[in-house]
Tab-separated table of C-alpha atoms in Angstrom:
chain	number	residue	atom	x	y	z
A	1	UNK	CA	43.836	-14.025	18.279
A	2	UNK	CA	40.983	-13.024	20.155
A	3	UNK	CA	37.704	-13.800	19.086
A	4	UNK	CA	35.121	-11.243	18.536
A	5	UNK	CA	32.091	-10.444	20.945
A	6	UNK	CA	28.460	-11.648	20.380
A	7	UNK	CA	26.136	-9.066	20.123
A	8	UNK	CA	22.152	-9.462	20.018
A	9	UNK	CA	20.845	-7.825	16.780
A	10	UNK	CA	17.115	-9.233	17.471
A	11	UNK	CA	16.018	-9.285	21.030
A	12	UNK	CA	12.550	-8.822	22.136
A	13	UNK	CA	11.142	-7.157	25.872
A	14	UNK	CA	8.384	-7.393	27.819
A	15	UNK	CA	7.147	-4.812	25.284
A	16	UNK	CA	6.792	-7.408	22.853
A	17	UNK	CA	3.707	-8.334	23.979
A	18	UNK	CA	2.953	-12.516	24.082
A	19	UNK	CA	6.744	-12.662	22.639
A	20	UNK	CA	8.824	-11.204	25.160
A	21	UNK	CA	8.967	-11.908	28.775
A	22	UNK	CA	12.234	-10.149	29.594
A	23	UNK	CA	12.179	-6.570	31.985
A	24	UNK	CA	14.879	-4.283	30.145
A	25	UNK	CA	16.957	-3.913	33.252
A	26	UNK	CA	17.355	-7.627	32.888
A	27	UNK	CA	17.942	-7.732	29.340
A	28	UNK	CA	20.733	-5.373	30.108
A	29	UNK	CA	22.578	-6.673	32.994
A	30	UNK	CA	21.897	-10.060	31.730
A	31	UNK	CA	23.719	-9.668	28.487
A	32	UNK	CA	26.561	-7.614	30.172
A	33	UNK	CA	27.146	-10.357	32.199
A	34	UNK	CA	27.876	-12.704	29.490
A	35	UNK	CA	30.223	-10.254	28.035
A	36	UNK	CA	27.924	-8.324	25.484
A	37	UNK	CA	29.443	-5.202	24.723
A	38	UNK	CA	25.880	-4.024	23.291
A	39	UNK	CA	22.415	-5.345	22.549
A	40	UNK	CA	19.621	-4.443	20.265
A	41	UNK	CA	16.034	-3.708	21.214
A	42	UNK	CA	13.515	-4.610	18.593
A	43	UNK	CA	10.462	-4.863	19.881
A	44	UNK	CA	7.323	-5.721	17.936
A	45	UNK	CA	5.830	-2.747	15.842
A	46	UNK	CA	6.661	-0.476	18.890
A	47	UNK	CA	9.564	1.413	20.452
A	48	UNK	CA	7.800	1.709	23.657
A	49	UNK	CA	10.984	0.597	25.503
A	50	UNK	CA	13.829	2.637	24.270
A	51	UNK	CA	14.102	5.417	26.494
A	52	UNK	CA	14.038	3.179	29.386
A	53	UNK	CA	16.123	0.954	27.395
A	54	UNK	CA	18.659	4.150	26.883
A	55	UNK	CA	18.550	5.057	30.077
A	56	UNK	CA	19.487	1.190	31.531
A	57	UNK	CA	22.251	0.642	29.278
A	58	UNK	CA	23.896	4.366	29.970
A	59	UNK	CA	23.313	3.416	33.775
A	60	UNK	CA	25.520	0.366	33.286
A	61	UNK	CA	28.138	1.562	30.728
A	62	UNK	CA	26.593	-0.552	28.062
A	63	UNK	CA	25.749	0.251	24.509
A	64	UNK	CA	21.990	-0.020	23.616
A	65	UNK	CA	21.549	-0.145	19.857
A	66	UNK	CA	17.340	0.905	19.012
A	67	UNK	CA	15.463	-0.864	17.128
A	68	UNK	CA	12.141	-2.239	15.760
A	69	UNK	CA	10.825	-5.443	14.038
A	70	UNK	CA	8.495	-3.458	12.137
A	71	UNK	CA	5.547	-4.704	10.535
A	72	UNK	CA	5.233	-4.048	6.433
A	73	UNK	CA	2.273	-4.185	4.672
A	74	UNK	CA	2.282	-6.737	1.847
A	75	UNK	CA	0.877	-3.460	-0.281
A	76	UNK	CA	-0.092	-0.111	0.830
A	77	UNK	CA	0.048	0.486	4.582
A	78	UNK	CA	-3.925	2.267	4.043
A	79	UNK	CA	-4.828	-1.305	2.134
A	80	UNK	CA	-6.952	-3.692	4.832
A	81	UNK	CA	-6.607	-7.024	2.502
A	82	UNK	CA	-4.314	-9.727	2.533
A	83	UNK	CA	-1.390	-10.060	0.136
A	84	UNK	CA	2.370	-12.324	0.312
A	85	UNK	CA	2.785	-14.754	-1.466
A	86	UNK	CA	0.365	-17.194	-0.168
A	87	UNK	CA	-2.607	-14.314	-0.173
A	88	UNK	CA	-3.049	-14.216	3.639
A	89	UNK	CA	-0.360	-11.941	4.791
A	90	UNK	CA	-1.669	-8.794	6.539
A	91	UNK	CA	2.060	-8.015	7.350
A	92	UNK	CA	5.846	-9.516	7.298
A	93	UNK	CA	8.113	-8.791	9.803
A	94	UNK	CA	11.465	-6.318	8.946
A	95	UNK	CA	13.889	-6.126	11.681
A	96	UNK	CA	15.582	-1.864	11.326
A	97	UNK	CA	17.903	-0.822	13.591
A	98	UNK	CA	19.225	2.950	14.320
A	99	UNK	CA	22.721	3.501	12.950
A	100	UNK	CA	22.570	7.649	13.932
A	101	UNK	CA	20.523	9.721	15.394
A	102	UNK	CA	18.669	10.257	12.070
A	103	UNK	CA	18.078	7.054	12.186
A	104	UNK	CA	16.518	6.621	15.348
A	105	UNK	CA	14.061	10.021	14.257
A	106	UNK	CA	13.401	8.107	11.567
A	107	UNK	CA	12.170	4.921	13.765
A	108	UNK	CA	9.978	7.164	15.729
A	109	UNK	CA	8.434	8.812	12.335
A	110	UNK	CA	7.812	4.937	11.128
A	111	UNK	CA	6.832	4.152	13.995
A	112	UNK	CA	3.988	6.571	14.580
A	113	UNK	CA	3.066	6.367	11.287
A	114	UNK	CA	2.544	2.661	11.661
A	115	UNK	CA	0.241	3.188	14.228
A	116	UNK	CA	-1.586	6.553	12.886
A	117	UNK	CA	-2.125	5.188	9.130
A	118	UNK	CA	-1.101	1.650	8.444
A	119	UNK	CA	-2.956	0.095	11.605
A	120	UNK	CA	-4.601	-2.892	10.632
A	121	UNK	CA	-4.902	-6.319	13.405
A	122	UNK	CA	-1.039	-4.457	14.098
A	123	UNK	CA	0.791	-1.160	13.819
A	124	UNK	CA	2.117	-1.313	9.932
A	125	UNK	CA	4.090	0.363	7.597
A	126	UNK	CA	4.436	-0.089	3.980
A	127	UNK	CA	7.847	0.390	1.430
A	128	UNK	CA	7.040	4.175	0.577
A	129	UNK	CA	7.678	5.189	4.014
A	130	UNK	CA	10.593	3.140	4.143
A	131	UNK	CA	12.001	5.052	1.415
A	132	UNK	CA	10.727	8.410	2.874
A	133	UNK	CA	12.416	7.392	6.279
A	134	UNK	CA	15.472	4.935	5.620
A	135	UNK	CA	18.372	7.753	6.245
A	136	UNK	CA	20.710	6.244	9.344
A	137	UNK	CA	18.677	3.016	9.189
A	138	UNK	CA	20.223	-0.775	9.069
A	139	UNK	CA	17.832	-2.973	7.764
A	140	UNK	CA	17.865	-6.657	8.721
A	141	UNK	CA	16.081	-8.818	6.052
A	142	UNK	CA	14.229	-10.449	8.761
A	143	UNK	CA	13.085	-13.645	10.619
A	144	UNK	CA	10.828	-16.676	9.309
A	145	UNK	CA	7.790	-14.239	8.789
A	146	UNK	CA	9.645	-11.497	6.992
A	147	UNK	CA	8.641	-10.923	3.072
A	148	UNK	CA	12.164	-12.194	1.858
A	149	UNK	CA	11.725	-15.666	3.919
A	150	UNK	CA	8.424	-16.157	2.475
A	151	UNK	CA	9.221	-16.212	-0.968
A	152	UNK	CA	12.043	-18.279	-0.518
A	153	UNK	CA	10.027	-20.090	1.237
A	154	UNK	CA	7.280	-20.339	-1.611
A	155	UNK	CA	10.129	-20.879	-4.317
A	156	UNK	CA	10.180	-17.333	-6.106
A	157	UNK	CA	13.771	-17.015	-5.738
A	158	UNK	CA	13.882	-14.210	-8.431
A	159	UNK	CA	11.037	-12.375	-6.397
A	160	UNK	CA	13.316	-12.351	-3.276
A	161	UNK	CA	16.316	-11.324	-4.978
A	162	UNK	CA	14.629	-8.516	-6.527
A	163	UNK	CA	13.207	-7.398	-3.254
A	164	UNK	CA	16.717	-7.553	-1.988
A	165	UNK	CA	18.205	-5.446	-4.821
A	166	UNK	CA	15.495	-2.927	-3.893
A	167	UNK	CA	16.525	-2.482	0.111
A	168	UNK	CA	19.969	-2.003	-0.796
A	169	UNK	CA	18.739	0.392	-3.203
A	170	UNK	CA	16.742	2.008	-0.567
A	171	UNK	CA	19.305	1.496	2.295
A	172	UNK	CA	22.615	1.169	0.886
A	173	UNK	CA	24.346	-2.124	0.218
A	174	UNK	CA	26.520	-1.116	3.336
A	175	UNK	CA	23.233	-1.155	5.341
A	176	UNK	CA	21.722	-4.170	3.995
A	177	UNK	CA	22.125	-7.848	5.506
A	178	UNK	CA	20.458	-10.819	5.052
């Protein structure tokens, strides 16, 4: 039986700025060398790469999933305070990923919004938007900074299943992983 291939579902560019060090053509040939069928772009707060990033991985007969590692507000996107669970949060990280093209118009309209009305120290958006703007979206819990890790993290285990219960709400269960 034949095992299945890895695929990158969190991979950051140069576009990530003092995160990522890796050129897109690289990240592309790169993971196509070691037998990636496709990769995922999720840069931070920005999308800045896709199109090159679409136009690398068509070049090389590769499949370039788009994506983001948003930034959510801990309240309101228009709030500048603090918030999380320990009170100093001005964001957690939320890794979304384009399933359809909806989805990807859907990163761009987060995405601009982020910038236009949530930008505070970073480009954010908040869970009203999300809701506004989850069609053809796959929503990744997150990494160590993401809402969900944090209150693990600070013991409300009830919190973070609740806040689970709500993005499957929002994005399906199908389109929902932890």
């Amino acid at each position: 039986m034949a095992s299945r291939p890895f695929v990158h579902l969190h991979c950051h560019s140069h576009y990530s700025l003092l995160d990522g060090a890796s050129r897109v053509p690289d990240l592309v040939k790169r993971s196509k060398a070691l037998g990636m069928p496709a990769l995922a772009l999720t840069d931070h707060g920005n999308l800045y790469g896709a199109v090159e990033f679409l136009r690398e991985a068509k070049a090389n007969d590769f499949q370039a999933i788009v994506g983001i590692e948003a930034y959510v507000a801990p309240g309101r996107r228009t709030d500048r305070t603090g918030g999380g669970s320990s009170g100093n949060e001005h964001s957690f990280h939320l890794t979304l990923l384009a399933r359809t093209g909806e989805g990807v118009r859907n990163l761009m309209r987060l995405s601009s919004k982020s910038f236009l009305e949530g930008f505070y120290y970073k480009p954010r958006i908040d869970k009203q938007i999300l809701e506004q703007h989850s069609e053809g979206l796959i929503c990744l819990s997150g990494c160590a900074s993401a809402e969900f890790s944090d209150l693990i993290l600070h013991g409300k285990t009830a919190e973070a299943e609740r806040l689970c219960a709500w993005y499957q709400k929002v994005f399906g269960e199908e389109n929902f992983y932890v």
